[in-house]
Short mmCIF file of C-alpha atoms in Angstrom, two decimals:
data_model
loop_
_atom_site.label_atom_id
_atom_site.label_comp_id
_atom_site.label_asym_id
_atom_site.label_seq_id
_atom_site.Cartn_x
_atom_site.Cartn_y
_atom_site.Cartn_z
CA GLU A 70 15.01 17.09 13.72
CA ALA A 71 14.03 14.50 11.14
CA GLN A 72 12.37 16.26 8.28
CA VAL A 73 11.75 16.75 4.55
CA THR A 74 12.53 20.33 3.45
CA GLN A 75 11.02 21.88 0.36
CA ASN A 76 11.81 25.22 -1.15
CA PRO A 77 10.23 27.60 -1.97
CA ARG A 78 7.00 27.46 0.01
CA TYR A 79 5.25 29.78 -2.41
CA LEU A 80 6.07 30.54 -6.06
CA ILE A 81 4.38 32.62 -8.75
CA THR A 82 5.81 32.33 -12.21
CA VAL A 83 4.96 32.95 -15.83
CA THR A 84 4.23 30.46 -18.49
CA GLY A 85 7.35 28.94 -20.06
CA LYS A 86 9.87 30.11 -17.48
CA LYS A 87 11.88 27.09 -16.25
CA LEU A 88 11.79 26.46 -12.49
CA THR A 89 13.06 23.98 -9.90
CA VAL A 90 11.54 23.06 -6.64
CA THR A 91 14.13 21.60 -4.29
CA CYS A 92 13.54 18.75 -1.81
CA SER A 93 16.01 17.49 0.79
CA GLN A 94 15.61 14.89 3.54
CA ASN A 95 17.94 14.25 6.51
CA MET A 96 16.75 10.73 7.45
CA ASN A 97 18.90 8.77 5.01
CA HIS A 98 15.77 7.53 3.31
CA GLU A 99 16.09 5.52 0.08
CA TYR A 100 12.61 6.17 -1.25
CA MET A 101 11.54 9.66 -2.34
CA SER A 102 8.51 10.84 -4.27
CA TRP A 103 6.77 13.97 -5.61
CA TYR A 104 3.05 14.54 -5.44
CA ARG A 105 0.64 17.24 -6.53
CA GLN A 106 -2.57 17.94 -4.66
CA ASP A 107 -5.62 19.49 -6.40
CA PRO A 108 -9.12 20.05 -5.00
CA GLY A 109 -11.38 17.01 -5.74
CA LEU A 110 -8.45 14.99 -7.15
CA GLY A 111 -6.49 14.30 -4.05
CA LEU A 112 -2.79 13.49 -4.07
CA ARG A 113 -1.39 12.22 -7.33
CA GLN A 114 2.09 10.84 -7.75
CA ILE A 115 4.33 12.61 -10.27
CA TYR A 116 7.63 10.79 -10.02
CA TYR A 117 9.32 8.54 -7.48
CA SER A 118 12.81 7.30 -6.83
CA MET A 119 13.80 4.03 -5.20
CA ASN A 120 17.39 5.09 -4.69
CA VAL A 121 20.25 7.17 -6.19
CA GLU A 122 20.05 7.32 -9.99
CA VAL A 123 16.77 5.21 -9.95
CA THR A 124 13.65 7.10 -10.85
CA ASP A 125 10.30 6.19 -12.35
CA LYS A 126 7.07 7.86 -13.54
CA GLY A 127 4.00 8.10 -11.37
CA ASP A 128 0.53 8.81 -12.55
CA VAL A 129 0.98 12.36 -13.87
CA PRO A 130 4.55 12.78 -15.02
CA GLU A 131 3.92 14.86 -18.11
CA GLY A 132 5.64 18.26 -17.98
CA TYR A 133 7.92 17.34 -15.11
CA LYS A 134 11.47 16.09 -14.70
CA VAL A 135 13.34 14.80 -11.69
CA SER A 136 16.86 13.71 -10.87
CA ARG A 137 18.39 11.73 -7.94
CA LYS A 138 22.12 12.35 -7.95
CA GLU A 139 22.43 12.32 -4.16
CA LYS A 140 20.45 10.28 -1.68
CA ARG A 141 19.24 13.29 0.28
CA ASN A 142 18.07 15.47 -2.64
CA PHE A 143 15.24 15.01 -5.16
CA PRO A 144 14.51 18.21 -7.14
CA LEU A 145 11.41 18.66 -9.26
CA ILE A 146 12.00 20.50 -12.53
CA LEU A 147 9.36 22.20 -14.67
CA GLU A 148 11.08 22.94 -18.01
CA SER A 149 8.22 25.00 -19.40
CA PRO A 150 5.51 25.53 -16.86
CA SER A 151 1.87 25.94 -17.92
CA PRO A 152 -1.16 27.22 -16.03
CA ASN A 153 -2.49 23.61 -15.60
CA GLN A 154 0.56 22.96 -13.37
CA THR A 155 -0.72 25.39 -10.83
CA SER A 156 -1.06 23.23 -7.79
CA LEU A 157 0.15 22.36 -4.30
CA TYR A 158 3.26 20.14 -4.49
CA PHE A 159 4.59 17.78 -1.86
CA CYS A 160 7.85 15.92 -1.62
CA ALA A 161 7.90 12.82 0.58
CA SER A 162 10.50 10.25 1.70
CA SER A 163 10.46 6.81 3.32
CA SER A 164 12.91 4.27 4.64
CA LYS A 165 13.79 1.26 2.63
CA ARG A 166 11.23 -1.46 2.33
CA THR A 167 11.86 -4.61 4.20
CA GLY A 168 10.57 -7.68 2.36
CA VAL A 169 7.03 -6.86 1.26
CA ARG A 170 6.57 -4.14 3.89
CA HIS A 171 6.73 -0.42 3.22
CA TYR A 172 6.97 2.25 5.84
CA GLY A 173 4.96 5.44 5.87
CA TYR A 174 6.02 8.61 4.11
CA THR A 175 7.34 11.73 5.82
CA PHE A 176 6.01 14.66 3.82
CA GLY A 177 7.43 18.11 3.36
CA SER A 178 5.43 21.21 4.15
CA GLY A 179 4.45 21.79 0.51
CA THR A 180 5.11 24.27 -2.28
CA ARG A 181 2.22 26.27 -3.59
CA LEU A 182 2.95 27.01 -7.26
CA THR A 183 0.96 29.47 -9.43
CA VAL A 184 1.66 29.68 -13.15
CA VAL A 185 0.16 32.69 -14.87
CA GLU B 128 -6.68 -0.54 -11.90
CA ASP B 129 -5.80 0.21 -8.33
CA GLN B 130 -8.36 2.52 -6.70
CA VAL B 131 -9.11 4.10 -3.35
CA THR B 132 -12.52 5.59 -2.33
CA GLN B 133 -13.08 7.40 0.95
CA SER B 134 -16.39 8.20 2.60
CA PRO B 135 -17.90 10.44 3.67
CA GLU B 136 -16.31 13.40 1.97
CA ALA B 137 -17.01 15.52 5.01
CA LEU B 138 -18.09 14.74 8.59
CA ARG B 139 -19.15 17.06 11.41
CA LEU B 140 -19.18 15.63 14.97
CA GLN B 141 -19.93 17.06 18.29
CA GLU B 142 -17.00 16.72 20.80
CA GLY B 143 -17.24 13.27 22.36
CA GLU B 144 -19.41 11.85 19.53
CA SER B 145 -17.62 8.71 18.21
CA SER B 146 -17.71 7.75 14.54
CA SER B 147 -15.85 5.96 11.74
CA LEU B 148 -14.33 6.91 8.44
CA ASN B 149 -14.30 4.47 5.57
CA CYS B 150 -11.66 3.66 2.97
CA SER B 151 -12.65 1.11 0.26
CA TYR B 152 -9.90 -0.10 -2.01
CA THR B 153 -9.32 -2.21 -5.10
CA VAL B 154 -5.80 -3.41 -5.57
CA SER B 155 -4.09 -6.33 -7.21
CA GLY B 156 -2.44 -7.67 -4.05
CA LEU B 157 -2.15 -5.32 -1.08
CA ARG B 158 1.34 -4.46 0.04
CA GLY B 159 0.12 -1.93 2.60
CA LEU B 160 -2.72 0.43 3.46
CA PHE B 161 -1.76 3.78 5.02
CA TRP B 162 -3.66 6.43 7.00
CA TYR B 163 -2.50 10.03 7.12
CA ARG B 164 -3.83 13.19 8.81
CA GLN B 165 -3.51 16.54 6.93
CA ASP B 166 -4.04 19.94 8.52
CA PRO B 167 -4.84 22.89 6.27
CA GLY B 168 -1.73 24.20 4.42
CA LYS B 169 0.52 21.40 5.78
CA GLY B 170 1.89 18.14 4.47
CA PRO B 171 0.17 14.87 5.42
CA GLU B 172 1.28 13.28 8.69
CA PHE B 173 1.70 9.55 8.88
CA LEU B 174 -0.67 7.74 11.31
CA PHE B 175 -0.78 3.98 10.59
CA THR B 176 0.25 1.23 8.21
CA LEU B 177 -1.85 -1.96 7.95
CA TYR B 178 -0.60 -4.97 6.04
CA SER B 179 -3.14 -7.81 6.24
CA ALA B 180 -6.83 -8.37 6.87
CA GLY B 181 -7.66 -8.45 10.55
CA GLU B 182 -4.86 -6.21 11.58
CA GLU B 183 -5.67 -3.29 13.90
CA LYS B 184 -3.54 -0.28 15.05
CA GLU B 185 -4.34 2.27 17.75
CA LYS B 186 -3.05 5.72 18.64
CA GLU B 187 -4.74 7.81 21.30
CA ARG B 188 -8.39 8.24 20.12
CA LEU B 189 -7.80 6.67 16.72
CA LYS B 190 -8.11 2.99 15.75
CA ALA B 191 -7.53 1.67 12.29
CA THR B 192 -8.82 -1.71 11.10
CA LEU B 193 -8.48 -3.61 7.86
CA THR B 194 -10.54 -6.13 5.92
CA LYS B 195 -9.91 -7.52 2.46
CA LYS B 196 -11.91 -4.74 0.85
CA GLU B 197 -11.87 -1.79 3.18
CA SER B 198 -10.34 -0.05 6.16
CA PHE B 199 -12.03 1.93 8.91
CA LEU B 200 -10.58 4.74 11.00
CA HIS B 201 -12.55 4.79 14.23
CA ILE B 202 -12.49 8.01 16.24
CA THR B 203 -13.51 7.59 19.87
CA ALA B 204 -14.66 10.66 21.82
CA PRO B 205 -13.11 13.12 19.43
CA LYS B 206 -11.84 16.53 20.49
CA PRO B 207 -11.72 19.73 18.44
CA GLU B 208 -7.98 19.20 17.83
CA ASP B 209 -8.88 16.04 15.88
CA SER B 210 -10.34 18.25 13.16
CA ALA B 211 -8.38 17.64 9.97
CA THR B 212 -8.52 15.84 6.62
CA TYR B 213 -7.84 12.10 6.96
CA LEU B 214 -6.26 10.44 3.90
CA CYS B 215 -6.09 6.79 3.02
CA ALA B 216 -3.56 5.34 0.58
CA VAL B 217 -2.69 1.85 -0.75
CA MET B 218 0.35 0.30 -2.32
CA SER B 219 0.03 -2.80 -4.33
CA ASN B 220 2.35 -5.84 -4.73
CA THR B 221 2.64 -5.28 -8.49
CA GLY B 222 4.15 -1.82 -8.40
CA ASN B 223 5.90 0.87 -6.38
CA GLN B 224 3.20 3.50 -6.50
CA PHE B 225 0.96 4.84 -3.82
CA TYR B 226 -2.70 5.61 -4.58
CA PHE B 227 -4.41 8.12 -2.35
CA GLY B 228 -8.11 8.64 -1.75
CA THR B 229 -9.51 12.17 -1.82
CA GLY B 230 -9.83 12.23 1.91
CA THR B 231 -12.52 12.81 4.60
CA SER B 232 -12.68 16.35 6.08
CA LEU B 233 -13.50 15.97 9.79
CA THR B 234 -14.75 18.84 11.89
CA VAL B 235 -15.26 18.39 15.64
CA ILE B 236 -17.46 21.02 17.22
CA PRO B 237 -16.79 21.93 20.87
#
């Protein structure tokens, strides 16, 4: 089954304790992205990657890191989490754009992170 | 600055009562406009992509249309299982980022 898999689904951690949220896709997609979703603010892009070793900042990159060493994986790293990073996080992937066209995202099921 | 505004924030319909959701956008050259459906606690599910004004896409009871300033998601004779939050997003020609609206929460009452 074609899918984007995130782990963990739920995570409670303490301020300052480094954590990694994993994301893996099995569709051979070039394009991957991380979003956070907060009430009243909608989905905001954190980082995205056009292909292996190519990443760029989205709208809210502060406090996050990413890496794209393999095509299928795109982990999100919080080096020193703070309470304002409590949110619902989604990883998404998409096939390569053709010309000016871009195909829709396939989203993961989400990771609900609480930082206390 | 690229921007997406969705209205209404929430909509309650009786089963069978058709209506439309609106997505207004400001973007410096539209590469694509996307509609997604999101159920509580789940990731958004892709519905449609529209690329140019005048384009229309249909899927079951849903029909998406696009003008130069806005998109509409028309829901014909909705059923309770259509209850969800519907999200609109745009991608501009000048960048690689998606910009999402805050969504319309649709409730269809039996």
